[in-house]
Amino acid sequence: MTVTLGTAAVEIDSVAVHFRSKKIDVTAIREVSLDVAPGEFVSIVGPSGCGKSTLLKLVSGLLKPSSGTVRLLGDPVTGPRHDIGYVFQRAALLEWRSARKNILLQAEMRGMSSVDAGKRADELIEMTGLTGFEDALPHELSGGMQQRVALCRALLHEPRVLLMDEPFGALDALTREQMNVELHRIWRETGTTVLLVTHSIAESVYLANRVVVMTARPGAVQEVIEVSLPEVRRYSETMARPEFSSTAAHIRSLLGAGGSDD
Amino acid sequence: MDWLERTWRPALLLVAFLALWQVVTATGLIAPYLVPSPGDTLDVLVGKWPYIWQHTWVTTYETVLGFVIAAVVGVLAAVAMVYSGTVEKTLYPILLFAQVIPKIAIAPLFVVWLGFGLGPKVLVAVLIAFFPVVISMVTGLKSVDTEMLELASTMGGGPLKTFVKIRFPASLPHLFSGLKVAVTLAVTGAVVGEFVGANEGLGFVILQANGNLDTPMLFAGLIVMSVVGVVLFVLLELAERFVLPWHVSRRGSAVTTTI
């Protein structure tokens, strides 16, 4: 632990992003500042194209801000960071590798000891309910299963920060609910800081400590909403709570008619 | 049974073709010096087998050598082009231009430069087979998800590990389609090289037979040449099955090529 207590896991300080294409300059993010505490779960919602995904790329160092600074675990982000886990909307698995070997790619790329990585992979496989599918190739797995593999791969090296870019956007509603429940449990078990970009208001409220609502492009933080739900959240029970409905309704009103609740 | 299921249709067509050939020649519809009968052709194939076999080896050797060189150089060129914008901008237009030049037209020049030996045949085979290899390999290397590459950069493996573990294996299905096209073209290249100036090889056999109006031998040469191409193609299919079981099982039985 090099980070002293109280230091934010992620500090985004008045960041702006401009893309310059041939004819026009596009401002993807106008001005965003956001601090995320260690172990916190923050959801980011907003209209399409408001720069939610761009924000995650800034945190991971895959993209450099045009102005402003990003700090991750206390250090300024200057290039691709290796101390994060990343999950995309598409599982992005290597189709020639089994589920287990896809998870272990993380270890091979990092040069982790294969014994430790193997043990850790088996733990994650069990934790995410992939037991019995270790040797299946990606095309033999359902969309939900593929996304579990991607999640295991992102967690293999025990990152302190997990970035998720609409990870369940391509799943059917029922699978998505199951994945939400599992992600909640995994987050509680691992204590990882999570930044989740999503289109689903229900998902954002159910999972998060705080929900960041962004404005339409060029993106900026419209409002940050504290979610006052208990630490442990059972799905249907949580959905039935008045705090849940009022928070979701508030977010929906901020997003206007464009917001969808699925 | 699976094999039988896939084979009976083309086999039936082949038998129908042979029957038609037999009828056309047996009834004298076409003179035998223009199209020999299947029987005459078979007689030559069997009776002059040692002669044909000897020349088949020469052509096969030239083809395989040309193909291997084209594959190695093609893959290396593709990797260089994908990893360096400068190399791509420099090499790609020249490659396209080189592809447009009819190789058959420059083959005589190679004989002037390299003599009557192995050289010009292999060179023509290489030049003809090179292009599909480069194109398919470039396509393959570029087919990798950008998200996958972004993930790789957050995993911190560096460009070499990313190439070995992600980009190269991902490009193999494309590469194999290119190689299959290339190997059949390499046969053509070798034979064209032999047409221009040779004293051995199937191209030489065919040219000789043509000069003597020995159409049965000409046909026999053509058949053996096709068989060489088919055998090399099938060998590559088998190699593909062995190297890419995950891909072959996904794509089903249909033959797919990107070019």
Coordinates of C-alpha atoms in Angstrom, one line a residue:
Chain A
M1 CA 0.0 0.0 0.0
T2 CA 1.8 3.1 -1.2
V3 CA -1.4 5.2 -1.2
T4 CA -2.1 6.8 2.1
L5 CA -5.6 6.8 3.5
G6 CA -7.7 9.6 2.2
T7 CA -5.9 9.8 -1.2
A8 CA -8.4 9.4 -4.0
A9 CA -8.0 6.3 -6.2
V10 CA -8.9 8.4 -9.3
E11 CA -8.5 12.2 -9.5
I12 CA -9.8 13.8 -12.6
D13 CA -9.0 17.5 -12.5
S14 CA -10.7 19.9 -15.0
V15 CA -10.1 17.7 -17.9
A16 CA -11.1 18.5 -21.5
V17 CA -10.8 16.5 -24.7
H18 CA -10.8 17.8 -28.2
F19 CA -10.6 15.6 -31.3
R20 CA -9.4 17.2 -34.4
S21 CA -10.6 15.6 -37.6
K22 CA -9.9 16.9 -41.1
K23 CA -12.5 19.7 -41.2
I24 CA -14.0 20.1 -37.8
D25 CA -12.8 20.2 -34.2
V26 CA -15.0 18.1 -31.9
T27 CA -15.1 18.7 -28.2
A28 CA -15.8 15.3 -26.6
I29 CA -15.4 16.5 -23.0
R30 CA -15.7 20.2 -22.1
E31 CA -14.8 20.1 -18.5
V32 CA -14.9 17.2 -16.0
S33 CA -13.6 17.0 -12.5
L34 CA -14.2 14.0 -10.4
D35 CA -12.6 12.2 -7.4
V36 CA -13.2 8.6 -6.7
A37 CA -12.3 7.2 -3.3
P38 CA -10.5 3.9 -2.9
G39 CA -13.0 1.0 -2.9
E40 CA -15.8 3.2 -4.2
F41 CA -18.2 2.2 -6.9
V42 CA -19.0 5.1 -9.3
S43 CA -21.5 4.8 -12.2
I44 CA -21.4 7.2 -15.1
V45 CA -24.5 7.8 -17.1
G46 CA -25.3 10.3 -19.8
P47 CA -26.7 10.7 -23.3
S48 CA -24.9 8.8 -26.2
G49 CA -21.8 10.5 -27.3
C50 CA -21.3 12.5 -24.1
G51 CA -17.8 11.2 -23.6
K52 CA -18.4 8.6 -20.9
S53 CA -16.2 6.1 -22.6
T54 CA -13.6 8.8 -23.3
L55 CA -13.5 9.4 -19.6
L56 CA -12.5 5.8 -18.9
K57 CA -9.8 6.0 -21.6
L58 CA -8.4 9.0 -19.9
V59 CA -8.2 7.2 -16.6
S60 CA -6.5 4.2 -18.2
G61 CA -4.1 6.4 -20.1
L62 CA -5.2 5.0 -23.5
L63 CA -6.0 8.6 -24.3
K64 CA -4.3 11.9 -23.3
P65 CA -6.5 14.8 -22.2
S66 CA -6.2 18.1 -24.3
S67 CA -6.0 19.9 -21.0
G68 CA -6.3 19.1 -17.3
T69 CA -4.8 16.2 -15.4
V70 CA -5.7 12.7 -14.4
R71 CA -4.1 10.9 -11.4
L72 CA -4.6 7.3 -10.8
L73 CA -3.6 5.9 -7.3
G74 CA -1.7 9.1 -6.7
D75 CA 0.4 9.1 -9.8
P76 CA -0.3 11.3 -12.9
V77 CA -1.4 9.3 -15.9
T78 CA 1.0 9.8 -18.8
G79 CA 0.6 6.7 -20.8
P80 CA -1.3 3.3 -20.8
R81 CA -1.5 2.2 -17.2
H82 CA -0.9 -1.4 -16.2
D83 CA -2.4 -1.2 -12.7
I84 CA -6.0 -1.2 -13.9
G85 CA -8.5 -3.8 -15.2
Y86 CA -10.6 -3.0 -18.3
V87 CA -13.8 -4.5 -19.5
F88 CA -15.4 -3.4 -22.7
Q89 CA -19.0 -3.9 -24.1
R90 CA -17.7 -6.6 -26.3
A91 CA -15.8 -9.4 -24.5
A92 CA -12.9 -9.1 -26.9
L93 CA -11.7 -12.6 -26.3
L94 CA -9.1 -14.5 -28.4
E95 CA -11.1 -17.1 -30.2
W96 CA -8.4 -19.7 -30.3
R97 CA -7.9 -19.7 -26.6
S98 CA -10.1 -21.5 -24.1
A99 CA -12.0 -19.5 -21.4
R100 CA -9.2 -20.3 -18.9
K101 CA -6.4 -19.4 -21.3
N102 CA -8.1 -16.2 -22.2
I103 CA -8.1 -15.2 -18.5
L104 CA -4.5 -16.2 -18.2
L105 CA -3.5 -13.9 -21.2
Q106 CA -3.4 -11.2 -18.6
A107 CA -0.7 -13.1 -16.6
E108 CA 1.3 -14.0 -19.7
M109 CA 1.4 -10.5 -21.0
R110 CA 2.5 -9.3 -17.5
G111 CA 5.0 -12.1 -17.0
M112 CA 3.3 -13.2 -13.7
S113 CA 4.3 -16.5 -12.2
S114 CA 2.1 -19.1 -13.8
V115 CA 1.5 -21.0 -10.6
D116 CA 0.0 -17.9 -8.8
A117 CA -1.9 -16.9 -11.9
G118 CA -3.3 -20.4 -12.3
K119 CA -4.5 -20.4 -8.7
R120 CA -6.0 -16.9 -9.0
A121 CA -7.7 -17.9 -12.3
D122 CA -9.3 -20.9 -10.7
E123 CA -10.6 -18.7 -7.8
L124 CA -12.1 -16.2 -10.3
I125 CA -13.6 -19.0 -12.4
E126 CA -15.3 -20.3 -9.3
M127 CA -16.4 -16.8 -8.1
T128 CA -18.0 -16.0 -11.5
G129 CA -19.7 -19.3 -11.9
L130 CA -17.6 -20.4 -14.9
T131 CA -16.7 -23.8 -13.4
G132 CA -17.2 -26.5 -16.0
F133 CA -16.6 -24.0 -18.9
E134 CA -12.8 -23.6 -18.4
D135 CA -11.9 -25.4 -21.6
A136 CA -14.7 -24.0 -23.8
L137 CA -13.7 -21.8 -26.7
P138 CA -15.3 -18.3 -26.8
H139 CA -17.7 -19.2 -29.6
E140 CA -19.1 -22.1 -27.5
L141 CA -20.0 -19.6 -24.7
S142 CA -23.1 -17.4 -24.4
G143 CA -22.7 -13.7 -24.3
G144 CA -23.0 -13.6 -20.5
M145 CA -20.4 -16.3 -20.1
Q146 CA -18.0 -14.5 -22.5
Q147 CA -18.4 -11.3 -20.4
R148 CA -17.7 -13.3 -17.3
V149 CA -14.4 -14.4 -18.9
A150 CA -13.6 -10.8 -19.8
L151 CA -14.3 -9.8 -16.1
C152 CA -12.1 -12.6 -14.8
R153 CA -9.3 -11.5 -17.1
A154 CA -9.7 -7.9 -15.9
L155 CA -9.5 -9.1 -12.3
L156 CA -6.6 -11.6 -12.6
H157 CA -3.8 -9.3 -11.5
E158 CA -5.9 -7.9 -8.6
P159 CA -6.1 -4.3 -10.0
R160 CA -7.0 -1.7 -7.5
V161 CA -9.1 0.1 -10.1
L162 CA -11.6 -1.6 -12.5
L163 CA -12.8 0.3 -15.5
M164 CA -16.0 -1.0 -17.1
D165 CA -17.3 0.4 -20.4
E166 CA -21.0 -0.7 -20.8
P167 CA -19.9 -4.3 -19.9
F168 CA -23.5 -5.7 -20.0
G169 CA -24.9 -3.5 -22.8
A170 CA -25.1 -6.4 -25.3
L171 CA -26.7 -8.9 -22.9
D172 CA -30.4 -9.7 -22.6
A173 CA -32.3 -8.2 -19.7
L174 CA -32.3 -11.3 -17.5
T175 CA -28.7 -12.1 -18.0
R176 CA -27.9 -8.5 -17.3
E177 CA -29.7 -8.6 -13.9
Q178 CA -27.7 -11.7 -13.0
M179 CA -24.5 -10.0 -14.0
N180 CA -25.4 -7.0 -11.9
V181 CA -26.0 -9.2 -8.9
E182 CA -22.7 -10.9 -9.4
L183 CA -20.8 -7.7 -10.0
H184 CA -22.1 -6.3 -6.8
R185 CA -21.0 -9.4 -4.9
I186 CA -17.6 -9.4 -6.6
W187 CA -17.1 -5.8 -5.8
R188 CA -17.9 -6.3 -2.2
E189 CA -15.6 -9.4 -2.0
T190 CA -12.6 -7.7 -3.7
G191 CA -12.9 -4.1 -2.5
T192 CA -11.8 -2.9 -5.9
T193 CA -12.5 0.7 -7.0
V194 CA -15.0 0.5 -9.9
L195 CA -15.8 3.1 -12.6
L196 CA -18.8 1.8 -14.6
V197 CA -20.1 3.5 -17.7
T198 CA -23.7 2.4 -18.4
H199 CA -26.9 3.3 -20.3
S200 CA -29.1 1.6 -17.7
I201 CA -30.3 3.9 -14.9
A202 CA -31.4 0.9 -12.8
E203 CA -27.9 -0.7 -13.2
S204 CA -26.2 2.5 -12.3
V205 CA -28.2 3.0 -9.1
Y206 CA -28.2 -0.6 -8.0
L207 CA -24.5 -1.0 -8.2
A208 CA -23.0 2.4 -7.2
N209 CA -22.2 4.5 -4.2
R210 CA -22.4 7.5 -6.4
V211 CA -23.9 8.1 -9.9
V212 CA -22.3 10.8 -12.1
V213 CA -24.8 12.2 -14.6
M214 CA -23.2 13.8 -17.6
T215 CA -24.6 16.4 -20.0
A216 CA -24.9 15.9 -23.8
R217 CA -21.8 16.5 -25.9
P218 CA -19.6 18.3 -25.2
G219 CA -19.6 16.3 -22.0
A220 CA -19.5 17.8 -18.5
V221 CA -20.7 16.7 -15.1
Q222 CA -24.3 17.6 -14.7
E223 CA -24.8 16.3 -11.2
V224 CA -23.2 13.7 -8.9
I225 CA -25.8 11.8 -6.9
E226 CA -25.1 9.9 -3.7
V227 CA -27.0 6.6 -3.6
S228 CA -28.4 6.1 -0.1
L229 CA -28.9 2.4 -0.3
P230 CA -27.6 -0.2 2.2
E231 CA -24.1 -1.7 1.6
V232 CA -25.4 -5.2 0.9
R233 CA -28.1 -5.0 -1.8
R234 CA -30.4 -7.9 -2.7
Y235 CA -31.7 -7.3 -6.2
S236 CA -35.5 -7.4 -6.0
E237 CA -35.5 -6.0 -2.5
T238 CA -33.4 -3.1 -3.5
M239 CA -35.5 -2.4 -6.6
A240 CA -38.6 -2.2 -4.4
R241 CA -37.0 0.4 -2.0
P242 CA -38.4 4.0 -2.2
E243 CA -34.9 5.4 -2.2
F244 CA -34.1 3.4 -5.3
S245 CA -37.2 4.6 -7.2
S246 CA -36.7 8.3 -6.2
T247 CA -32.9 8.2 -7.2
A248 CA -33.7 6.5 -10.5
A249 CA -36.5 9.0 -11.1
H250 CA -34.2 11.9 -10.4
I251 CA -31.5 10.6 -12.8
R252 CA -34.2 10.0 -15.4
S253 CA -35.4 13.6 -15.1
L254 CA -31.8 14.9 -15.4
L255 CA -31.3 12.9 -18.6
G256 CA -34.7 14.0 -20.0
A257 CA -36.7 11.9 -22.4
G258 CA -33.6 10.4 -23.8
G259 CA -32.9 8.3 -20.7
S260 CA -33.9 4.6 -20.8
D261 CA -34.4 2.3 -17.9
D262 CA -33.9 -1.3 -18.8
Chain B
M1 CA -19.4 -40.9 -44.2
D2 CA -18.8 -37.2 -43.9
W3 CA -16.1 -37.6 -46.5
L4 CA -18.4 -39.5 -48.8
E5 CA -21.1 -36.8 -48.3
R6 CA -18.8 -34.1 -49.5
T7 CA -17.2 -36.0 -52.3
W8 CA -20.1 -37.6 -54.3
R9 CA -21.3 -34.5 -56.0
P10 CA -18.0 -33.4 -57.5
A11 CA -17.1 -37.0 -58.3
L12 CA -20.4 -37.5 -60.2
L13 CA -19.7 -34.3 -62.2
L14 CA -16.2 -35.6 -63.0
V15 CA -17.6 -39.0 -64.2
A16 CA -20.2 -37.2 -66.3
F17 CA -17.4 -35.1 -67.8
L18 CA -15.3 -38.2 -68.6
A19 CA -18.3 -39.8 -70.2
L20 CA -18.9 -36.8 -72.4
W21 CA -15.2 -36.7 -73.3
Q22 CA -15.4 -40.4 -74.3
V23 CA -18.6 -39.9 -76.4
V24 CA -17.3 -36.9 -78.2
T25 CA -14.0 -38.6 -79.1
A26 CA -15.4 -42.1 -79.8
T27 CA -18.1 -40.9 -82.2
G28 CA -15.4 -38.9 -84.1
L29 CA -17.2 -35.7 -83.5
I30 CA -13.8 -34.1 -82.8
A31 CA -10.7 -35.4 -84.5
P32 CA -8.3 -37.3 -82.3
Y33 CA -5.4 -35.0 -83.2
L34 CA -7.4 -32.1 -81.6
V35 CA -8.8 -33.9 -78.6
P36 CA -7.5 -37.4 -77.8
S37 CA -9.8 -40.0 -76.2
P38 CA -9.6 -40.6 -72.5
G39 CA -8.2 -44.1 -73.3
D40 CA -5.3 -42.7 -75.4
T41 CA -4.5 -40.2 -72.7
L42 CA -4.5 -42.9 -70.0
D43 CA -2.2 -45.0 -72.2
V44 CA 0.3 -42.2 -72.3
L45 CA 0.0 -41.5 -68.6
V46 CA 0.7 -45.2 -67.8
G47 CA 3.1 -46.0 -70.6
K48 CA 5.3 -43.0 -70.3
W49 CA 4.9 -42.6 -66.6
P50 CA 8.7 -42.6 -65.7
Y51 CA 9.2 -39.8 -68.2
I52 CA 6.2 -37.8 -66.9
W53 CA 7.1 -38.5 -63.3
Q54 CA 10.7 -37.2 -63.7
H55 CA 9.4 -33.9 -65.1
T56 CA 6.6 -33.7 -62.5
W57 CA 9.3 -33.7 -59.8
V58 CA 11.1 -30.8 -61.5
T59 CA 7.9 -28.7 -61.7
T60 CA 6.9 -29.6 -58.1
Y61 CA 10.3 -28.6 -56.8
E62 CA 10.2 -25.3 -58.6
T63 CA 6.7 -24.6 -57.4
V64 CA 7.3 -25.5 -53.7
L65 CA 10.6 -23.5 -53.6
G66 CA 8.9 -20.5 -55.2
F67 CA 5.9 -20.8 -52.9
V68 CA 8.0 -21.1 -49.7
I69 CA 10.1 -18.1 -50.7
A70 CA 6.9 -16.1 -51.5
A71 CA 5.3 -17.1 -48.2
V72 CA 8.3 -16.1 -46.1
V73 CA 9.1 -12.8 -47.9
G74 CA 5.3 -12.0 -48.1
V75 CA 4.7 -12.5 -44.4
L76 CA 7.8 -10.4 -43.5
A77 CA 6.8 -7.6 -45.9
A78 CA 3.3 -7.6 -44.5
V79 CA 4.5 -7.4 -40.9
A80 CA 6.8 -4.5 -41.9
M81 CA 4.0 -2.7 -43.7
V82 CA 1.5 -3.1 -40.8
Y83 CA 4.0 -2.0 -38.2
S84 CA 5.5 0.9 -40.1
G85 CA 3.5 3.6 -41.9
T86 CA 6.6 4.7 -43.8
V87 CA 7.2 1.2 -45.1
E88 CA 3.6 0.8 -46.1
K89 CA 3.4 4.1 -47.9
T90 CA 6.7 3.3 -49.7
L91 CA 6.1 -0.3 -50.5
Y92 CA 2.4 -0.6 -51.2
P93 CA 2.2 1.4 -54.4
I94 CA 5.2 -0.4 -55.8
L95 CA 3.7 -3.7 -54.9
L96 CA 0.5 -2.8 -56.7
F97 CA 2.4 -1.7 -59.7
A98 CA 4.5 -4.9 -59.7
Q99 CA 1.3 -6.9 -59.5
V100 CA -0.1 -5.1 -62.6
I101 CA 3.0 -6.0 -64.7
P102 CA 2.1 -9.3 -66.5
K103 CA 4.6 -11.8 -65.1
I104 CA 4.3 -13.9 -68.3
A105 CA 5.6 -10.9 -70.3
I106 CA 8.7 -10.4 -68.2
A107 CA 9.5 -14.1 -67.9
P108 CA 11.7 -14.0 -71.0
L109 CA 13.8 -11.3 -69.4
F110 CA 14.4 -13.6 -66.4
V111 CA 15.8 -16.2 -68.8
V112 CA 18.2 -13.7 -70.2
W113 CA 19.3 -12.7 -66.7
L114 CA 19.3 -16.1 -64.9
G115 CA 19.8 -18.6 -67.7
F116 CA 17.9 -21.8 -68.4
G117 CA 18.2 -23.4 -65.0
L118 CA 16.0 -23.3 -61.9
G119 CA 16.3 -19.6 -61.3
P120 CA 13.8 -18.0 -63.7
K121 CA 11.1 -20.6 -62.9
V122 CA 11.3 -20.1 -59.2
L123 CA 11.5 -16.3 -59.7
V124 CA 8.2 -16.3 -61.7
A125 CA 6.5 -18.6 -59.2
V126 CA 7.7 -16.3 -56.3
L127 CA 6.4 -13.1 -58.1
I128 CA 3.0 -14.6 -58.9
A129 CA 2.5 -16.2 -55.4
F130 CA 3.8 -13.2 -53.4
F131 CA 0.9 -10.8 -53.9
P132 CA -1.9 -12.9 -52.3
V133 CA 0.3 -13.7 -49.4
V134 CA 1.1 -10.0 -48.6
I135 CA -2.5 -8.9 -49.1
S136 CA -4.0 -11.6 -46.9
M137 CA -1.4 -11.2 -44.2
V138 CA -1.8 -7.4 -44.1
T139 CA -5.6 -7.9 -43.9
G140 CA -5.1 -10.5 -41.1
L141 CA -2.8 -8.4 -39.0
K142 CA -5.2 -5.5 -39.3
S143 CA -8.2 -7.6 -38.5
V144 CA -7.4 -7.6 -34.8
D145 CA -9.9 -5.7 -32.7
T146 CA -8.7 -2.2 -31.6
E147 CA -10.2 -3.0 -28.2
M148 CA -8.1 -6.1 -28.0
L149 CA -5.0 -4.1 -28.8
E150 CA -6.0 -1.4 -26.2
L151 CA -6.4 -4.2 -23.7
A152 CA -3.0 -5.5 -24.5
S153 CA -1.5 -2.1 -23.9
T154 CA -3.1 -2.0 -20.4
M155 CA -1.6 -5.4 -19.8
G156 CA 1.9 -4.1 -20.4
G157 CA 3.2 -6.9 -22.5
G158 CA 4.9 -4.7 -25.1
P159 CA 4.8 -4.9 -28.9
L160 CA 6.6 -8.2 -29.2
K161 CA 4.3 -10.2 -26.8
T162 CA 1.3 -8.5 -28.4
F163 CA 2.4 -9.7 -31.8
V164 CA 3.2 -13.2 -30.7
K165 CA 0.2 -13.8 -28.5
I166 CA -2.5 -11.7 -30.2
R167 CA -1.8 -10.3 -33.7
F168 CA 0.0 -13.2 -35.3
P169 CA -2.4 -15.9 -34.3
A170 CA -5.3 -13.7 -35.2
S171 CA -3.9 -13.2 -38.7
L172 CA -3.5 -16.9 -39.4
P173 CA -7.0 -17.6 -40.9
H174 CA -6.5 -14.8 -43.4
L175 CA -2.9 -15.9 -44.1
F176 CA -4.1 -19.5 -44.9
S177 CA -6.6 -18.3 -47.4
G178 CA -3.8 -16.3 -49.1
L179 CA -1.4 -19.2 -49.0
K180 CA -4.0 -21.5 -50.7
V181 CA -4.4 -19.0 -53.5
A182 CA -0.7 -18.6 -53.7
V183 CA 0.2 -22.2 -54.0
T184 CA -2.0 -22.8 -57.0
L185 CA -0.6 -19.7 -58.6
A186 CA 2.9 -20.9 -57.9
V187 CA 2.3 -23.9 -60.1
T188 CA 1.2 -21.6 -62.9
G189 CA 4.3 -19.5 -62.3
A190 CA 6.7 -22.4 -62.5
V191 CA 5.1 -23.7 -65.7
V192 CA 5.2 -20.3 -67.3
G193 CA 8.9 -20.1 -66.4
E194 CA 9.4 -23.4 -68.2
F195 CA 7.5 -22.3 -71.3
V196 CA 9.9 -19.5 -71.8
G197 CA 13.0 -21.6 -71.8
A198 CA 13.6 -25.0 -70.2
N199 CA 14.7 -28.6 -71.0
E200 CA 12.8 -30.2 -68.2
G201 CA 9.6 -29.8 -66.2
L202 CA 5.9 -30.2 -67.1
G203 CA 5.9 -27.0 -69.1
F204 CA 8.7 -28.4 -71.2
V205 CA 6.7 -31.7 -71.6
I206 CA 3.6 -29.8 -72.8
L207 CA 5.6 -27.5 -75.2
Q208 CA 7.3 -30.6 -76.7
A209 CA 4.1 -32.5 -77.1
N210 CA 2.5 -29.4 -78.6
G211 CA 5.3 -29.1 -81.2
N212 CA 4.9 -32.8 -82.1
L213 CA 1.1 -32.6 -82.3
D214 CA 1.2 -35.3 -79.6
T215 CA -2.1 -34.3 -78.0
P216 CA -2.4 -37.4 -75.7
M217 CA 0.9 -36.4 -74.1
L218 CA -0.2 -32.8 -73.9
F219 CA -3.4 -33.8 -72.1
A220 CA -1.5 -36.1 -69.8
G221 CA 0.8 -33.2 -68.9
L222 CA -2.1 -30.9 -68.2
I223 CA -3.8 -33.5 -66.0
V224 CA -0.6 -34.1 -64.0
M225 CA 0.0 -30.4 -63.6
S226 CA -3.6 -29.9 -62.2
V227 CA -3.1 -32.8 -59.8
V228 CA 0.1 -31.2 -58.5
G229 CA -1.8 -28.0 -57.8
V230 CA -4.7 -29.9 -56.1
V231 CA -2.3 -32.0 -54.0
L232 CA -0.5 -28.9 -52.8
F233 CA -3.8 -27.1 -52.0
V234 CA -5.0 -30.1 -50.1
L235 CA -1.8 -30.3 -48.1
L236 CA -2.3 -26.7 -47.1
E237 CA -5.9 -27.4 -46.1
L238 CA -4.6 -30.2 -43.9
A239 CA -2.0 -27.9 -42.4
E240 CA -4.7 -25.3 -41.7
R241 CA -6.9 -28.0 -39.9
F242 CA -3.9 -28.8 -37.8
V243 CA -2.8 -25.3 -37.0
L244 CA -6.3 -23.6 -36.7
P245 CA -8.7 -26.2 -35.4
W246 CA -10.7 -23.5 -33.7
H247 CA -11.2 -21.6 -37.0
V248 CA -11.9 -24.6 -39.2
S249 CA -14.5 -25.9 -36.7
R250 CA -16.3 -22.5 -36.7
R251 CA -16.4 -21.9 -40.4
G252 CA -17.9 -25.3 -41.3
S253 CA -17.1 -27.2 -44.4
A254 CA -17.5 -24.5 -47.0
V255 CA -14.3 -23.4 -48.7
T256 CA -13.7 -19.7 -47.9
T257 CA -11.1 -17.4 -49.4
T258 CA -10.7 -13.7 -48.9
I259 CA -9.2 -13.1 -52.3

